[in-house]
Amino acid sequence: MIDLRSDTVTRPSAAMLQAMMTAETGDDVYRDDPTVNALEAEAAHLSGKTAALFFPTGTQANLVALLSHCERGDEYIVGQQAHNYKYEAGGAAVLGSIQPQPILAAADGTLPLASIAAAIKPDDIHFARTRLLSLENTHHGKVLPLAYLAEAFAFTRQHQLALHIDGARIFNAVVAQKVTLEAIARYCDSLTICLSKGLGTPVGSLLCGDEAYIERARRWRKMTGGGMRQAGILTAAGLYALQHNVTRLQEDHDNAAWLGQQLHEIGVEVVDQQTNMLFVRVPAEQVEPLKAWMKARDVLISVGPATRLVTHIDVDRAALEQVVTHWKAFLQQ
């Protein structure tokens, strides 16, 4: 099966599974699981932060990130299409009584500083207290420029806001810009890192920040059900991924660009390609037939008028050649 629905569908390699099976474990609630501690120390080191915390899911990591920055009645400014606003079931509002203030992102995925400034509430009893700016990097595959991050960070210092980066695909940004994680993370107070997308682990995310912030997050993690015991079995996969699967993300970017070019040549309308995400436009009358055609040929695609194709570690160039062949046959029938 060739699955281009998302990079969340990746499966651990044999070598990663072996690392998990041989992981040294303890009880992480007591903070004595050595493999968990090693992963958190590595994440802190790579990000340039003083501490990090492991979570089973990215949604929980983002929720705890917001809970650790904001109190009840506070507000965070976020993109209208950002994952931790639109796709995480309203957790901050429902569980934290934190009000989101969504604004429209620019074409490059950034949130315009003028729009952010206009959204900040005055110090008045009528309004929620604006406490946090949340950015997403990458945003629908788009890498936020370092110059923008520097400006946004300086902006939040001027306006007494914290800055959080939802870095679910932050290493795609690292590889695309040919920089270190610290070069990006220096422009935020906290960031999340998802291990189970392009990095290929079966589960897990990290939250990085300073020690006081991570201590608050640890309490919120426990409250939201994220206190785990022998979690080293899981974090061993994360350590393996950071050691072996970061630089190879460039292959995913190259494969997405190649796929876009090939589809364009057979007549598919390519809208955009950034990092490992390719967006194409499918005529309405082709949506269901194309979905069925591909599924019958063991290709899974979330086909819609605006279709996203995501390359990842489990799809090589040979597999993509099959996708192009099947798509071309569909158009020619």
Coordinates of C-alpha atoms in Angstrom, one line a residue:
M1 CA 0.0 0.0 0.0
I2 CA 1.3 3.5 -1.0
D3 CA -0.1 5.9 1.5
L4 CA 0.1 9.7 0.7
R5 CA -2.6 10.9 3.1
S6 CA -0.1 12.2 5.7
D7 CA 3.3 11.6 7.2
T8 CA 1.5 10.4 10.3
V9 CA 1.0 7.0 8.7
T10 CA 4.7 6.1 9.0
R11 CA 5.7 2.8 10.7
P12 CA 8.8 2.2 12.7
S13 CA 11.7 0.5 10.9
A14 CA 13.2 -2.8 12.1
A15 CA 16.1 -1.0 13.5
M16 CA 13.8 1.4 15.4
L17 CA 11.8 -1.5 16.8
Q18 CA 15.0 -3.2 17.9
A19 CA 16.0 0.0 19.8
M20 CA 12.6 0.0 21.5
M21 CA 12.8 -3.7 22.4
T22 CA 16.2 -3.2 24.1
A23 CA 15.5 0.1 25.8
E24 CA 16.4 0.5 29.4
T25 CA 13.4 1.6 31.4
G26 CA 12.3 2.9 34.7
D27 CA 9.2 4.7 36.1
D28 CA 8.9 8.1 34.4
V29 CA 6.5 9.5 37.0
Y30 CA 9.3 9.1 39.4
R31 CA 11.6 10.6 36.8
D32 CA 13.9 7.5 36.8
D33 CA 13.4 6.1 33.3
P34 CA 16.8 6.6 31.8
T35 CA 15.7 6.5 28.2
V36 CA 13.0 9.1 28.7
N37 CA 15.6 11.3 30.5
A38 CA 18.0 10.8 27.6
L39 CA 15.5 11.9 25.0
E40 CA 14.4 14.9 27.0
A41 CA 18.0 15.9 27.5
E42 CA 18.7 15.6 23.8
A43 CA 15.7 17.6 22.8
A44 CA 16.7 20.4 25.2
H45 CA 20.2 20.3 23.9
L46 CA 19.2 20.5 20.2
S47 CA 16.6 23.2 20.8
G48 CA 18.9 25.3 23.0
K49 CA 16.3 25.2 25.8
T50 CA 17.1 24.1 29.4
A51 CA 14.4 21.4 29.7
A52 CA 12.0 19.2 27.7
L53 CA 9.1 16.9 28.4
F54 CA 7.9 13.8 26.5
F55 CA 4.2 13.4 25.6
P56 CA 2.3 10.5 24.0
T57 CA 0.7 12.9 21.4
G58 CA 1.2 16.2 19.7
T59 CA -2.3 17.3 20.6
Q60 CA -1.6 16.8 24.3
A61 CA 1.8 18.5 24.0
N62 CA 0.2 21.6 22.4
L63 CA -2.6 21.6 24.9
V64 CA -0.2 21.5 27.8
A65 CA 1.9 24.2 26.2
L66 CA -1.0 26.5 26.1
L67 CA -2.2 25.6 29.6
S68 CA 1.4 26.3 30.9
H69 CA 1.5 29.8 29.3
C70 CA -2.1 31.0 30.0
E71 CA -4.6 31.0 32.8
R72 CA -8.4 30.9 32.7
G73 CA -9.7 33.9 31.0
D74 CA -6.5 34.5 29.0
E75 CA -6.2 34.5 25.2
Y76 CA -3.8 33.2 22.7
I77 CA -3.4 34.7 19.1
V78 CA -3.2 32.0 16.5
G79 CA -3.6 31.3 12.8
Q80 CA -7.1 30.6 11.5
Q81 CA -5.8 27.4 9.9
A82 CA -3.3 26.5 12.6
H83 CA -3.5 22.9 14.0
N84 CA -3.7 23.9 17.6
Y85 CA -6.7 26.1 16.9
K86 CA -8.7 24.2 14.2
Y87 CA -7.7 20.6 14.5
E88 CA -7.4 19.8 18.2
A89 CA -11.0 19.7 19.2
G90 CA -11.0 23.1 20.9
G91 CA -9.0 21.7 23.8
A92 CA -7.6 25.0 25.1
A93 CA -11.0 26.6 25.3
V94 CA -12.9 23.5 26.6
L95 CA -10.3 22.3 29.1
G96 CA -8.3 25.4 29.9
S97 CA -10.9 28.2 29.5
I98 CA -8.3 29.9 27.2
Q99 CA -9.8 32.0 24.4
P100 CA -8.3 31.6 21.0
Q101 CA -8.1 34.7 18.8
P102 CA -7.6 33.4 15.3
I103 CA -6.2 35.6 12.5
L104 CA -5.6 35.0 8.8
A105 CA -2.1 33.9 7.8
A106 CA -0.3 35.5 4.9
A107 CA 0.4 33.5 1.8
D108 CA 3.8 32.4 3.2
G109 CA 2.3 31.0 6.4
T110 CA 3.4 33.9 8.6
L111 CA 1.0 35.8 10.8
P112 CA 1.4 39.5 9.9
L113 CA 2.6 41.5 12.8
A114 CA 0.2 44.3 12.1
S115 CA -2.7 41.9 12.3
I116 CA -1.3 40.5 15.6
A117 CA -1.0 44.0 17.0
A118 CA -4.6 44.8 16.0
A119 CA -5.8 41.6 17.8
I120 CA -4.1 42.3 21.1
K121 CA -6.7 43.3 23.6
P122 CA -6.4 46.5 25.8
D123 CA -6.1 46.1 29.5
D124 CA -9.8 46.4 30.2
I125 CA -12.2 44.2 32.2
H126 CA -14.3 43.7 29.1
F127 CA -11.7 41.7 27.3
A128 CA -9.8 38.4 27.7
R129 CA -6.1 39.0 28.6
T130 CA -3.8 38.5 25.6
R131 CA -0.9 36.5 26.8
L132 CA 0.5 34.4 24.0
L133 CA 1.3 34.3 20.3
S134 CA 1.3 30.8 18.8
L135 CA 3.0 30.2 15.5
E136 CA 3.1 26.9 13.4
N137 CA 6.3 25.9 11.6
T138 CA 6.0 24.4 9.1
H139 CA 2.5 25.7 8.3
H140 CA 0.9 23.5 5.6
G141 CA 4.4 22.7 4.5
K142 CA 5.6 26.3 4.4
V143 CA 8.7 27.2 6.3
L144 CA 8.6 30.4 8.4
P145 CA 11.6 32.6 7.5
L146 CA 14.1 33.1 10.2
A147 CA 14.0 36.9 9.7
Y148 CA 10.2 36.8 10.4
L149 CA 10.7 34.7 13.5
A150 CA 13.2 37.2 14.8
E151 CA 10.8 40.0 14.2
A152 CA 7.9 38.2 15.8
F153 CA 10.0 37.3 18.8
A154 CA 11.1 41.0 19.3
F155 CA 7.4 42.0 18.8
T156 CA 6.3 39.7 21.6
R157 CA 9.0 41.1 23.9
Q158 CA 7.6 44.6 23.2
H159 CA 4.0 43.6 23.9
Q160 CA 4.7 41.4 26.9
L161 CA 3.6 38.2 25.2
A162 CA 5.1 34.7 25.3
L163 CA 5.7 33.0 21.9
H164 CA 5.0 29.3 21.3
I165 CA 5.9 27.4 18.2
D166 CA 3.9 24.4 17.2
G167 CA 6.8 22.6 15.6
A168 CA 5.0 19.4 14.6
R169 CA 7.2 19.4 11.5
I170 CA 10.0 21.7 12.8
F171 CA 12.7 19.4 11.5
N172 CA 11.4 19.8 8.0
A173 CA 12.0 23.5 8.5
V174 CA 15.5 22.8 9.9
V175 CA 16.4 20.7 6.9
A176 CA 14.9 23.0 4.3
Q177 CA 16.8 26.0 5.7
K178 CA 20.0 24.1 6.4
V179 CA 20.2 25.4 10.0
T180 CA 20.2 23.9 13.5
L181 CA 17.0 23.5 15.6
E182 CA 18.5 26.0 18.0
A183 CA 18.7 28.6 15.2
I184 CA 14.9 28.5 15.0
A185 CA 14.1 27.8 18.6
R186 CA 16.0 30.8 19.9
Y187 CA 13.0 32.9 18.7
C188 CA 10.4 31.3 21.0
D189 CA 9.7 30.6 24.6
S190 CA 8.5 27.1 24.0
L191 CA 8.1 24.7 21.1
T192 CA 6.6 21.3 20.4
I193 CA 8.3 18.7 18.3
C194 CA 6.4 15.8 16.8
L195 CA 8.3 12.6 16.5
S196 CA 5.6 10.5 14.8
K197 CA 5.4 12.3 11.4
G198 CA 8.4 12.6 9.1
L199 CA 10.8 11.3 11.8
G200 CA 9.0 8.0 11.7
T201 CA 8.3 7.0 15.3
P202 CA 5.0 5.2 16.2
V203 CA 4.1 7.7 18.9
G204 CA 5.3 10.8 20.8
S205 CA 6.0 14.5 20.9
L206 CA 8.2 16.8 23.0
L207 CA 7.7 20.2 24.6
C208 CA 10.8 22.3 25.1
G209 CA 11.2 25.4 27.3
D210 CA 13.0 26.7 30.3
E211 CA 13.0 24.7 33.6
A212 CA 10.3 26.6 35.4
Y213 CA 8.0 26.4 32.4
I214 CA 8.6 22.6 32.0
E215 CA 7.9 22.1 35.7
R216 CA 4.5 23.7 35.2
A217 CA 4.0 21.6 32.1
R218 CA 4.8 18.4 34.0
R219 CA 1.9 19.1 36.4
W220 CA -0.5 19.8 33.5
R221 CA 0.7 16.7 31.7
K222 CA -0.1 14.6 34.8
M223 CA -3.5 16.3 35.1
T224 CA -4.3 15.6 31.5
G225 CA -3.4 11.9 31.7
G226 CA 0.1 12.0 30.3
G227 CA 2.0 10.7 33.3
M228 CA 3.5 7.4 32.0
R229 CA 5.5 4.6 33.6
Q230 CA 8.0 2.6 31.5
A231 CA 7.8 5.1 28.6
G232 CA 11.4 4.5 27.6
I233 CA 10.1 1.9 25.3
L234 CA 8.5 4.8 23.4
T235 CA 11.3 7.3 23.8
A236 CA 13.9 4.9 22.4
A237 CA 12.1 5.3 19.1
G238 CA 12.5 9.1 19.5
L239 CA 16.2 8.9 20.2
Y240 CA 16.7 6.7 17.2
A241 CA 14.7 9.1 15.0
L242 CA 16.8 12.1 16.1
Q243 CA 20.0 10.2 15.4
H244 CA 19.0 8.7 12.0
N245 CA 15.9 10.3 10.5
V246 CA 16.5 14.0 10.5
T247 CA 18.8 14.7 7.5
R248 CA 16.9 12.2 5.3
L249 CA 13.9 14.5 5.4
Q250 CA 15.5 16.1 2.4
E251 CA 14.6 13.0 0.5
D252 CA 10.9 13.7 1.3
H253 CA 11.2 17.3 0.1
D254 CA 12.9 16.2 -3.1
N255 CA 10.3 13.5 -3.7
A256 CA 7.4 16.0 -3.3
A257 CA 9.0 18.3 -5.8
W258 CA 9.6 15.5 -8.2
L259 CA 6.0 14.3 -7.9
G260 CA 4.7 17.8 -8.5
Q261 CA 6.7 18.1 -11.7
Q262 CA 5.6 14.7 -12.9
L263 CA 1.9 15.3 -12.2
H264 CA 2.1 18.7 -13.9
E265 CA 3.5 17.1 -17.0
I266 CA 0.6 14.7 -17.3
G267 CA -1.9 17.5 -16.9
V268 CA -2.7 17.7 -13.2
E269 CA -3.1 21.2 -11.9
V270 CA -0.3 21.7 -9.3
V271 CA -1.1 24.5 -6.8
D272 CA 1.9 24.5 -4.5
Q273 CA 4.7 22.4 -3.2
Q274 CA 6.6 23.2 0.0
T275 CA 8.9 20.8 1.9
N276 CA 7.1 17.3 1.9
M277 CA 3.7 18.6 1.0
L278 CA 2.2 18.9 -2.5
F279 CA -1.1 20.5 -3.2
V280 CA -3.1 19.8 -6.4
R281 CA -6.5 20.8 -7.7
V282 CA -8.8 18.0 -8.8
P283 CA -12.0 18.7 -10.8
A284 CA -15.1 18.0 -8.7
E285 CA -16.3 15.3 -11.1
Q286 CA -13.0 13.4 -10.7
V287 CA -12.8 13.4 -7.0
E288 CA -14.7 10.2 -6.2
P289 CA -13.6 8.3 -9.3
L290 CA -9.9 9.1 -8.7
K291 CA -10.1 8.1 -5.1
A292 CA -11.7 4.7 -6.0
W293 CA -9.2 4.2 -8.9
M294 CA -6.2 4.8 -6.7
K295 CA -7.5 2.7 -3.8
A296 CA -8.1 -0.2 -6.2
R297 CA -4.4 0.0 -7.1
D298 CA -3.3 0.2 -3.4
V299 CA -2.7 3.9 -3.3
L300 CA -4.3 5.9 -0.5
I301 CA -4.9 9.6 -1.2
S302 CA -7.3 12.0 0.6
V303 CA -8.8 13.2 -2.7
G304 CA -10.8 16.4 -2.7
P305 CA -11.1 19.6 -4.9
A306 CA -8.0 20.7 -3.0
T307 CA -5.9 17.6 -2.6
R308 CA -2.8 17.3 -0.3
L309 CA -0.2 14.7 -1.0
V310 CA 2.4 14.1 1.7
T311 CA 5.7 12.3 1.1
H312 CA 7.5 10.5 3.9
I313 CA 10.0 7.8 4.9
D314 CA 7.7 4.9 3.8
V315 CA 7.3 6.1 0.3
D316 CA 10.3 6.0 -2.0
R317 CA 10.8 7.3 -5.6
A318 CA 9.8 4.0 -7.1
A319 CA 6.5 4.1 -5.2
L320 CA 5.8 7.6 -6.5
E321 CA 6.6 6.5 -10.1
Q322 CA 3.7 4.0 -9.6
V323 CA 1.4 6.8 -8.4
V324 CA 2.2 8.8 -11.5
T325 CA 1.6 5.8 -13.8
H326 CA -1.8 5.1 -12.2
W327 CA -2.8 8.8 -12.3
K328 CA -1.9 9.1 -15.9
A329 CA -3.9 5.9 -16.8
F330 CA -6.9 7.4 -14.9
L331 CA -6.7 10.6 -17.0
Q332 CA -6.4 8.7 -20.2
Q333 CA -9.3 6.3 -19.7

